[in-house]
Structures are given as structure tokens and as C-alpha cells.
XYZ file of C-alpha atoms in Angstrom:
560
model
C -4.181 -16.143 -18.639
C -5.065 -13.700 -21.168
C -5.333 -9.915 -20.558
C -8.943 -10.328 -21.660
C -10.132 -13.014 -18.871
C -8.282 -11.194 -16.050
C -10.829 -10.960 -12.932
C -8.770 -8.454 -10.715
C -5.587 -6.591 -11.627
C -3.547 -5.502 -8.799
C -0.942 -2.590 -8.871
C 1.882 -3.399 -6.423
C 3.368 -6.385 -5.098
C 3.745 -5.135 -1.820
C 2.314 -6.786 1.633
C -0.986 -5.157 0.644
C -1.100 -6.204 -2.786
C 0.322 -9.787 -2.127
C -2.461 -10.242 0.423
C -5.302 -9.349 -2.056
C -4.092 -11.723 -4.558
C -3.832 -14.040 -1.838
C -7.059 -13.632 -0.236
C -8.839 -13.396 -3.930
C -7.223 -17.111 -4.352
C -8.701 -18.408 -1.315
C -12.126 -17.752 -3.224
C -10.952 -19.060 -5.965
C -10.411 -15.623 -8.088
C -7.536 -15.287 -10.234
C -5.690 -12.275 -10.527
C -2.647 -10.504 -11.884
C -0.313 -8.490 -9.847
C 2.431 -5.681 -11.510
C 5.216 -4.370 -9.664
C 7.425 -1.882 -11.116
C 10.591 -3.520 -9.298
C 12.339 -6.302 -9.928
C 11.985 -7.964 -6.749
C 11.124 -7.465 -3.078
C 12.859 -4.481 -1.443
C 15.291 -6.031 0.927
C 15.307 -2.820 2.935
C 13.258 -3.416 5.736
C 10.667 -0.892 6.580
C 7.662 -1.803 8.608
C 8.490 -4.549 11.409
C 5.627 -4.704 13.481
C 3.108 -7.470 12.963
C -0.024 -6.665 15.433
C -2.556 -8.946 16.533
C -4.890 -8.663 13.919
C -2.203 -8.934 11.129
C -1.096 -12.463 12.820
C -4.951 -13.508 13.254
C -5.208 -13.085 9.122
C -1.746 -14.562 8.696
C -3.108 -17.336 10.567
C -5.990 -17.980 8.319
C -3.693 -17.777 5.369
C -1.610 -20.582 6.416
C 1.645 -18.632 7.057
C 1.396 -17.128 10.660
C 3.998 -19.804 11.644
C 6.433 -19.191 9.258
C 6.205 -15.088 9.884
C 6.357 -16.240 13.707
C 9.846 -17.935 13.180
C 11.094 -14.967 11.205
C 10.176 -12.596 14.174
C 12.392 -11.431 16.729
C 12.942 -13.325 20.153
C 9.452 -12.261 22.082
C 12.002 -11.365 24.707
C 13.209 -8.472 22.628
C 9.301 -7.038 22.070
C 9.141 -6.728 25.983
C 11.329 -3.782 26.323
C 11.478 -0.396 24.761
C 14.424 1.766 26.373
C 16.006 5.027 26.223
C 19.670 5.576 26.169
C 22.089 8.238 25.616
C 24.243 5.918 23.245
C 23.284 2.391 23.028
C 26.424 1.355 24.487
C 25.951 4.162 27.215
C 23.655 4.730 30.279
C 19.865 4.311 30.406
C 17.702 7.089 30.848
C 14.284 5.046 30.996
C 12.332 2.021 29.696
C 8.758 0.539 29.347
C 8.712 -3.071 30.202
C 5.719 -4.403 28.613
C 5.356 -7.265 31.156
C 6.308 -5.693 34.557
C 3.680 -4.327 36.667
C 0.819 -4.794 33.738
C 0.240 -8.647 34.436
C -3.740 -8.173 33.709
C -3.140 -6.469 30.490
C -0.961 -8.925 29.290
C -3.368 -11.798 30.459
C -5.921 -9.761 28.660
C -4.026 -10.067 25.527
C -3.302 -13.416 25.837
C -7.246 -14.043 26.496
C -8.262 -11.876 23.176
C -6.928 -13.836 20.471
C -5.021 -17.141 19.612
C -1.899 -14.846 18.226
C 0.309 -12.181 20.089
C 1.707 -8.949 18.511
C 5.435 -10.033 16.975
C 7.881 -8.139 15.333
C 8.992 -9.233 11.724
C 10.954 -7.237 8.942
C 8.373 -6.452 6.018
C 10.628 -7.769 3.689
C 10.397 -11.204 5.490
C 6.637 -10.814 5.664
C 6.353 -9.863 1.973
C 8.386 -13.080 1.194
C 6.103 -15.428 2.892
C 3.521 -13.497 1.231
C 5.007 -13.855 -1.978
C 5.407 -17.753 -1.215
C 1.624 -18.367 -0.424
C 0.711 -16.941 -3.362
C 2.863 -18.804 -5.577
C 2.126 -22.007 -3.904
C -1.575 -21.042 -4.568
C -1.294 -20.836 -7.904
C -3.947 -18.496 -8.670
C -1.913 -15.179 -9.009
C 0.579 -14.146 -11.871
C 3.104 -11.731 -10.251
C 4.688 -9.848 -13.164
C 7.716 -7.923 -11.802
C 9.523 -5.242 -13.675
C 6.369 -3.990 -14.891
C 5.211 -0.422 -14.449
C 1.584 1.051 -14.949
C 1.533 3.806 -17.216
C -1.955 4.820 -17.256
C -5.415 3.189 -16.158
C -8.971 3.951 -17.650
C -12.159 2.763 -16.244
C -14.163 1.882 -19.886
C -17.724 1.373 -17.416
C -17.556 -2.657 -17.802
C -13.907 -3.057 -17.390
C -10.330 -1.339 -16.358
C -7.670 -1.167 -18.924
C -4.344 -0.580 -17.509
C -1.745 0.108 -19.760
C 1.684 -1.339 -18.683
C 5.485 -1.174 -19.936
C 7.632 -4.294 -19.059
C 11.196 -3.872 -21.023
C 10.573 -2.102 -24.163
C 7.380 -3.620 -24.424
C 4.010 -1.845 -24.033
C 0.526 -3.723 -23.424
C -2.977 -2.946 -22.160
C -4.189 -5.181 -19.714
C -7.905 -5.542 -19.335
C -9.456 -6.740 -16.088
C -12.715 -6.406 -14.434
C -11.562 -4.453 -11.366
C -8.352 -3.172 -10.443
C -6.777 -2.684 -7.020
C -4.234 -0.058 -6.664
C -1.618 -0.701 -3.905
C 1.120 0.715 -4.918
C 2.258 2.481 -2.098
C 2.237 6.143 -1.134
C 4.607 7.182 -3.655
C 2.472 5.199 -6.460
C 0.798 7.338 -8.847
C -2.581 5.428 -9.448
C -4.429 7.620 -7.232
C -3.035 10.935 -8.548
C -4.212 9.472 -11.872
C -7.786 8.945 -10.515
C -7.731 12.560 -9.214
C -8.335 11.098 -5.872
C -6.813 13.611 -3.054
C -5.857 13.305 0.511
C -6.989 14.300 4.021
C -5.203 15.140 6.981
C -2.184 16.822 8.793
C 0.710 18.359 7.129
C 4.262 16.710 7.108
C 5.232 16.012 10.390
C 9.074 15.410 9.824
C 11.053 14.083 7.382
C 13.300 10.332 8.424
C 16.098 8.766 6.934
C 16.301 5.155 7.638
C 19.713 3.471 7.555
C 19.791 -0.381 6.952
C 23.071 -1.642 8.247
C 24.468 -5.022 9.412
C 26.336 -4.956 12.696
C 27.021 -7.069 15.929
C 25.759 -5.288 18.829
C 25.102 -8.149 21.082
C 27.567 -6.678 23.600
C 25.029 -4.432 24.459
C 21.610 -5.906 23.350
C 22.491 -9.471 24.009
C 22.043 -9.636 27.883
C 19.056 -7.091 27.958
C 17.412 -7.205 24.485
C 15.125 -4.480 23.600
C 13.025 -3.940 20.317
C 13.237 -0.362 20.061
C 16.433 1.775 21.680
C 16.169 5.356 21.554
C 19.691 7.312 21.388
C 18.736 10.911 22.630
C 22.511 12.652 22.301
C 23.711 15.745 20.491
C 25.855 13.830 17.890
C 23.730 11.161 16.234
C 19.964 11.160 17.902
C 18.075 8.345 16.546
C 16.322 4.951 17.098
C 17.705 1.580 16.377
C 15.213 -1.178 15.540
C 16.492 -4.641 15.829
C 15.100 -6.589 12.749
C 16.493 -10.060 13.401
C 18.046 -9.849 16.928
C 21.146 -10.677 15.337
C 22.760 -8.515 12.883
C 19.782 -6.565 10.580
C 18.947 -3.252 12.080
C 17.786 -0.205 10.778
C 18.860 3.371 12.497
C 15.971 6.141 11.891
C 17.019 9.843 12.521
C 15.670 13.368 11.263
C 16.320 14.629 7.758
C 15.907 17.856 6.464
C 15.261 17.751 2.634
C 15.759 21.360 2.506
C 19.588 21.317 3.319
C 20.490 17.730 2.191
C 19.515 14.855 -0.232
C 19.972 10.990 0.493
C 23.038 11.307 -2.060
C 24.854 13.075 0.816
C 24.784 10.038 2.954
C 27.466 7.826 1.680
C 28.056 4.643 3.293
C 31.279 6.004 5.102
C 29.084 8.782 6.762
C 26.205 6.581 7.551
C 28.751 4.208 9.380
C 30.031 7.158 11.282
C 26.582 8.272 12.015
C 25.871 4.408 13.486
C 29.389 4.247 15.462
C 28.167 7.710 17.199
C 24.873 6.499 18.035
C 26.313 3.499 19.583
C 29.103 5.385 21.084
C 31.520 3.041 19.619
C 34.328 4.180 17.143
C 35.599 1.147 16.292
C 32.449 -1.239 15.800
C 32.572 -2.886 12.021
C 29.578 -1.644 10.249
C 27.674 -2.966 7.056
C 25.862 -0.155 5.260
C 23.209 -1.842 3.271
C 21.019 0.761 1.788
C 19.579 4.273 2.968
C 15.982 5.803 2.100
C 14.262 8.639 3.372
C 10.490 8.954 4.225
C 8.135 11.577 5.141
C 6.160 11.406 8.299
C 2.649 12.365 7.650
C -1.007 11.407 8.430
C -3.231 11.228 5.441
C -6.337 9.192 4.369
C -7.927 9.289 0.782
C -11.143 11.143 0.448
C -12.885 7.991 -1.211
C -11.204 4.444 -1.681
C -13.254 3.930 -5.055
C -13.397 5.252 -8.328
C -15.878 3.151 -10.521
C -14.182 0.026 -11.136
C -10.632 1.028 -9.050
C -9.864 0.370 -5.546
C -7.408 1.610 -3.445
C -5.660 -0.019 -0.435
C -2.870 -0.124 1.779
C -0.626 3.119 1.580
C -1.847 4.183 -1.309
C -5.126 5.069 0.657
C -3.634 5.867 4.199
C -0.489 7.152 5.464
C 0.226 7.165 9.273
C 3.336 8.355 11.336
C 5.024 4.681 12.627
C 4.138 5.839 16.064
C 1.534 2.931 16.973
C 2.883 0.250 13.944
C -0.258 0.825 12.169
C 0.204 1.359 8.385
C 1.511 -2.112 7.281
C -1.201 -3.664 9.420
C -3.934 -1.587 8.460
C -3.118 -2.433 4.597
C -3.219 -6.137 5.505
C -6.928 -5.573 6.768
C -7.510 -3.637 3.730
C -7.175 -6.411 1.362
C -8.670 -9.405 3.517
C -12.051 -6.758 3.610
C -11.854 -5.925 -0.361
C -10.762 -9.205 -1.078
C -13.791 -11.260 -0.076
C -16.170 -8.721 -1.393
C -14.483 -8.829 -5.059
C -14.742 -12.617 -4.654
C -18.302 -12.197 -3.524
C -19.459 -9.908 -6.830
C -17.030 -11.670 -9.374
C -18.839 -15.318 -7.904
C -22.200 -14.076 -8.238
C -23.404 -14.784 -4.777
C -23.624 -10.776 -3.995
C -24.790 -7.459 -5.763
C -22.069 -5.065 -6.963
C -23.102 -2.573 -4.757
C -21.707 -4.542 -1.741
C -18.022 -2.745 -2.942
C -19.063 0.611 -1.530
C -19.334 -1.034 1.826
C -15.487 -1.440 1.512
C -14.907 2.491 1.779
C -17.689 2.993 4.857
C -15.837 0.002 6.693
C -12.343 0.537 6.090
C -12.214 4.179 5.765
C -12.850 5.178 9.312
C -10.886 2.858 10.690
C -7.873 4.475 9.011
C -8.955 7.870 9.997
C -9.115 6.378 13.821
C -5.657 4.971 13.278
C -3.911 8.228 12.131
C -5.445 10.069 14.852
C -3.909 7.478 17.489
C -0.440 7.343 15.336
C -0.375 11.307 15.475
C -1.337 11.121 19.330
C 1.577 8.968 19.714
C 4.011 11.294 17.860
C 2.895 14.290 19.643
C 3.311 12.382 22.991
C 6.803 11.321 22.128
C 7.983 14.671 22.056
C 7.724 14.874 25.906
C 9.920 11.616 26.275
C 12.747 13.542 23.895
C 11.297 12.202 20.378
C 10.242 15.547 18.424
C 11.368 18.777 17.704
C 13.151 19.566 20.919
C 15.554 16.463 20.961
C 18.836 18.493 19.861
C 17.948 20.929 23.040
C 16.906 17.688 25.251
C 20.357 15.717 24.428
C 22.127 19.324 25.133
C 20.763 19.684 28.500
C 21.193 16.063 29.273
C 25.057 16.623 28.392
C 25.205 19.819 30.263
C 28.339 20.401 32.355
C 25.953 21.714 34.805
C 24.972 18.520 36.788
C 21.937 20.268 38.309
C 20.962 20.785 34.687
C 21.784 17.593 33.521
C 20.086 15.737 36.476
C 16.712 17.388 36.244
C 16.479 16.659 32.700
C 17.236 13.168 33.665
C 14.264 13.290 36.459
C 11.965 14.989 33.944
C 12.611 12.269 31.125
C 12.197 9.338 33.399
C 8.940 10.595 34.651
C 7.727 11.056 30.730
C 8.946 7.736 29.495
C 6.009 5.487 31.110
C 3.152 7.414 29.898
C 4.338 6.495 25.967
C 3.045 2.717 27.000
C -0.241 2.996 24.783
C 1.951 3.910 22.160
C 3.369 0.353 22.127
C -0.002 -1.636 23.898
C -3.191 -0.789 21.634
C -5.077 -3.863 21.598
C -8.560 -1.856 21.585
C -6.829 -0.316 18.269
C -5.686 -3.277 16.826
C -8.870 -5.494 16.876
C -11.604 -3.384 18.730
C -13.092 -1.436 15.887
C -16.387 -2.234 14.877
C -18.082 -1.947 11.175
C -21.144 -0.073 10.433
C -22.753 2.933 12.094
C -20.937 3.844 14.984
C -17.799 2.740 16.970
C -15.386 4.046 14.570
C -14.295 7.748 15.130
C -14.474 10.126 17.920
C -16.768 12.452 15.628
C -19.143 9.271 15.124
C -19.254 8.281 18.919
C -18.539 11.102 21.003
C -15.179 9.591 22.146
C -12.131 8.259 20.621
C -11.639 4.801 20.186
C -9.892 3.011 23.557
C -6.310 2.405 22.677
C -5.269 0.233 25.497
C -8.624 -1.572 26.466
C -10.169 -4.013 24.748
C -13.338 -6.312 25.955
C -14.525 -9.203 23.361
C -18.241 -8.169 22.188
C -19.994 -9.782 19.889
C -21.880 -7.048 18.085
C -22.793 -6.811 14.704
C -19.721 -5.508 12.649
C -17.299 -6.437 15.443
C -14.843 -9.003 14.785
C -15.781 -12.504 16.010
C -14.383 -12.901 19.882
C -11.736 -15.532 20.181
C -12.312 -18.609 22.049
C -10.742 -22.181 22.741
C -12.664 -25.081 21.466
C -11.359 -28.515 20.299
C -12.751 -30.463 17.134
C -11.333 -34.193 16.834
C -9.037 -33.919 19.651
C -7.145 -30.532 18.400
C -7.464 -27.668 20.590
C -8.635 -24.765 17.939
C -9.554 -21.064 18.415
C -13.216 -20.125 17.036
C -11.237 -18.080 14.319
C -9.848 -21.165 13.028
C -13.620 -22.497 12.464
C -14.068 -19.944 9.426
C -13.350 -20.375 5.681
C -13.300 -18.385 2.785
C -17.319 -17.745 3.197
C -19.858 -17.391 5.722
C -20.034 -19.364 8.797
C -22.998 -19.912 10.789
C -22.061 -21.064 14.620
C -25.289 -22.195 16.946
C -25.564 -23.474 20.025
C -26.139 -26.908 20.797
C -30.017 -26.625 20.538
C -30.038 -24.285 17.312
C -31.079 -26.523 14.938
C -33.588 -24.539 13.595
C -31.037 -21.690 12.444
C -28.925 -24.814 10.765
C -31.703 -25.204 8.894
C -32.755 -22.194 7.600
C -29.254 -21.568 6.782
C -29.058 -24.459 4.529
C -32.251 -23.331 2.569
C -31.378 -19.750 2.178
C -27.592 -19.727 1.644
C -28.187 -20.518 -2.149
C -25.101 -19.739 -3.864
C -23.207 -18.080 -0.997
C -20.229 -20.369 -0.080
C -21.262 -21.543 3.553
C -20.886 -23.930 6.630
C -22.316 -24.540 10.065
C -20.665 -25.209 12.936
C -22.967 -26.650 15.695
C -21.533 -26.277 19.403
C -21.954 -30.139 21.139
C -21.679 -32.005 17.477
C -18.864 -30.921 15.493
C -16.836 -28.641 18.362
C -16.360 -29.328 21.986
C -16.482 -26.385 24.329
C -13.140 -26.099 26.203
C -14.095 -22.452 27.537
C -17.564 -22.283 29.621
C -18.009 -18.919 28.611
C -17.931 -19.819 24.520
C -21.639 -19.262 23.875
C -21.612 -15.948 26.256
C -18.485 -14.821 24.009
C -20.590 -15.313 21.056
C -23.366 -13.473 22.302
C -25.930 -16.555 21.818
C -27.903 -18.704 23.820
C -27.929 -22.580 23.552
C -31.011 -22.092 20.816
C -29.178 -18.942 19.394
C -26.637 -18.700 16.158
C -23.908 -16.258 14.848
C -23.060 -15.611 11.161
C -19.870 -14.773 10.701
C -18.524 -13.166 7.281
C -15.494 -14.584 5.720
C -13.068 -11.647 6.929
C -14.269 -13.085 10.598
C -16.597 -9.896 11.425
C -20.211 -10.475 12.772
C -22.864 -10.335 9.963
C -26.120 -11.395 11.952
C -26.768 -12.617 15.617
C -29.893 -13.854 17.060
C -31.457 -12.349 20.029
C -30.129 -8.907 18.446
C -33.754 -7.447 18.642
C -34.389 -7.888 14.820
C -37.655 -8.954 14.018
C -36.770 -10.804 11.040
C -37.194 -14.336 10.538
C -34.271 -16.705 10.843
C -34.455 -17.595 6.819
C -34.938 -14.056 5.755
C -32.205 -12.408 8.063
C -29.633 -15.072 6.694
C -30.780 -14.412 3.167
C -30.137 -10.886 3.324
C -27.023 -10.668 5.146
C -24.654 -11.169 2.470
C -26.371 -8.369 0.633
C -26.446 -5.842 3.719
C -23.699 -3.792 5.190
C -22.952 -4.904 8.784
C -25.031 -2.799 11.481
C -23.858 -1.645 14.889
C -25.111 -3.024 17.767
């Protein structure tokens, strides 16, 4: 592929950049991915792969591989608070205990479950899929020096080794992360909260099984005066990270030698002789910011380049993967000639409100966590827990034990993961008068919402309704919906299209299938490539079937 015929150039080969390339490739669109580093960063950062992301990975064919690299599901059931890892427990949240109905709601809502897989492993599976697909060229050790929109193309000046080169593409996607420079070069500012804190992430290998094998937990907060922080199990065996507060005004990452970090880990575990192998150390800033706009001409922002959240809620990488899915099919539609260029404006109008809502949810979680000992008063809480006065220590233990259970929405926010609706209304508190329900979710087949999941059977195989979709528009009709199928065939034109007829192409397993889809036996629902509903019969639209279906690809989704 030469520079002149590159349809899309992607800056950054992190999870979001690779996902964008993968989605484009599924639609037959080649791309070039430029990454300044020499390969995948082995330092694991994000680890939560939520329900919606697992659905995307399922559609991209790599959910099984990511699941195989995830921690044992038993680990994800428990969140613990302890004084030290080897010490006494202060409280816990058990995701299954006493919340059976909520767990059943999760199981019923999706063919996939939220899991925990280290970001570097997720990234490796995305890279493997991109390379196997053969539609993208991934260029490591390639730094973007400048980016210029020429009106009909984008010129990207890159440096690889000692060689400087200008690559030309129809469109460019900046997926270069929070510290990337493309957003700044475009003059796009961010909006949001001031800095909420500074953290240091220590990645290490150690055998912590004496304290985790019998009682595994995904997150273990250690609240003590010597070394407070949180342990995160990256593989449930030896890979761990430990996150703690860090003050860049008085210290630098260089002050944290391997010896010092090993001592920090031993103090947090509470075992002086523990063997610890420090692998890497990385500082990061806790903020909640969203780019004021996601587009500058032919250049688009995605992932952390467009939004940053506190990790409380695990929404950062997951929001970015959905950005990639949304933007990828729209770029493919324009480049393929089956949608007007104006459809690209809907990327910002759909994805930015979701980011704003996720930022709000993450900040709320971070604020509430202060009550449970994680925040600006951690040192004071730890000191009271360790007080020589038993009355003070006991009182603080009781207070903390009562503050921990209300933190559950932080770790169980199904509505936040899959409940957002594209279009007017359904995004933010300002638009709807109420925030998104974090934990509650009821499948609703409204325009702009994600297609509800239901189990069906095809050729003897059990499938989700999501498995019926493909890189194009999918029309699902009731058994008597032949008129919609005929109209779709006549009006689809160049739009990649597929029709699925209930009773002919699939067999109903769940008797509530049509109800879940929001259609009658002679009705139909049209689903976009990103699995969001574009049109549904019976929604009160006066449009004829042919006109409605013909206009859908050109129109932004509407709310119910």
C-alpha cells in the first residue's frame, strides 16, 4: 500500500487504534496504523472488559481468546478491604451474595459477561486479529510529527528511525491516548474536572497465593499507614499491579527504584521476606475530561485522546472500544459510497454524550470511595484503624464496614455499560432530567438503543440475536413480515444488507423474542453495523417501508 492510496491513517496502536483498524477491515477498508513505540507495552493498565466490550470482541471473533486470558470468574466476585493483604479483613463486596436477581439480570441481558483481562493481553489479541485479517499495515517505531488537513485529504508527517515521510490519507483517527499530541496540534481543548489525584502503578510478579488462593478477590484495598493502596490481580497467578498515591510536587518516578518498590509491596502485603520481582513503574493522573469536539475536518479523536475518566468504574478502555466500533463503520460507509459524508458528524453527537455520562459516573464513584477509606483521608482512616485506643480502632472498623456495601454500584453498573441510547434524550442528566441508571437495566427496543439480546437457534446452533448481525445493516422481521423484507431488498441499494426472518432463518428459543425486539409478527427492526437500532416498524413513523428503510442509512438515530 502506498501513502497516496491510504483510506484511513490511525495514530496509535493501543486497544482503540487496533480496534478501529479491525472494524475498518471487517468492512473491507484498508488502513495504516502508526505507533511511536516498538510494540505492545507490557505494563498492564486497564483490566476491566465490560459487557459491551465483550459483545464487541465476540463480534470480532476474539472474545474466547480474551476470556481464556482473563482471571478466573471466581476472582471477579469479590472486592476486599484489608489492613494488609495478609492481615485482617475490614469488609468486602460479594457480587453474587444477596443480589441473585441482579446477577440473573446480567445473565439475561447479554450473551457475554463482564470479565477482567490485562490490557496488554487484550491488545495482543486485537493485534493478532488485525494481522490475520490482512487489511491494515501496523508501523511501530513511527512517530507522528505533524498532521495537516488539506480539505480533500490529510497529510501526516511521520518519523521512523532517521527517515521523515509524509503519508496522505482520506481520513485520520487520533487514538494516541491522553498524552498523545494530535489533539493539541488540532487545537481541541478539553472540559471537565480539575485533577483529582496522582497515582503510581507498580507492576510486579510475586506469589501471593497463600493469601488469595482460598479466598480470591479481583481488587484488594490495603488501608494502613505504612503502604496504602490497591492490589489488582492481572492473571490470578503471578502478575499483579499495586496502585498508590503519588505526589509529583515532591517526588518523581525516578525516586521509585526497584528496591523501594519491592519494600512498598512487602509492607502492603505485611510480609517482610516476600520475594517480589518489580517489572515496571508508571505514574498517571486521575482526571475526568472530555474533548470539546471529536472532529476537526477529516481528523477524528477516539479513546483516551477524546476522554479521560477516573478508573473507578473501569470505563476508560471500554468507552474507547465502542468509539472505534461507532466511527469505524461510519468511515467505511462514506468511503464505500453507501452513506453521505455528513453521517460522520453523528460520531461526535452519539459518542461524546456517552463519554460525559461515563465521566460523571466515574467521578461519583471516586467521591463515594472516600467514605470507604480510598481518598484524601486514607492516612487519617488508617491511623484510626491502628490507634492504640481500642475504642477508636473499633469505631473506625464499624464505620468502614458500614461504608463498604454502598460502593457496589461502582463495580456493578450494567445500565452504564449497555443502557445508553443514541439520539435526542437518553444520554445525560442535562438532557433527560435524571442521570443514567448505573445498575438498573431493562432491554428496550427503542431507536438508538443497543439491540436487545435473546437466544435463538439457527441450523441447530444456539445463537444470540447479536450473532445474527454482520458488517452492514441487518433487518430482522417477524414470521409475517415479508412486506418489510421485500421493501428492504428494493431500497437497500449499495448498502450492505442482510435480512433475517423469524421462523424461516431462525427458530425461536425464547418465547419473548418478538416482544424483546419490539415488533409484532408482521413487524421488523433494522439494526446498524454497531448493533444499535436504526428503525423499527410500529414506532409511530408515518413513513412507508421503502422510504423508511431507504432513509435510515443517511439519518442519525432518533430517540424513542
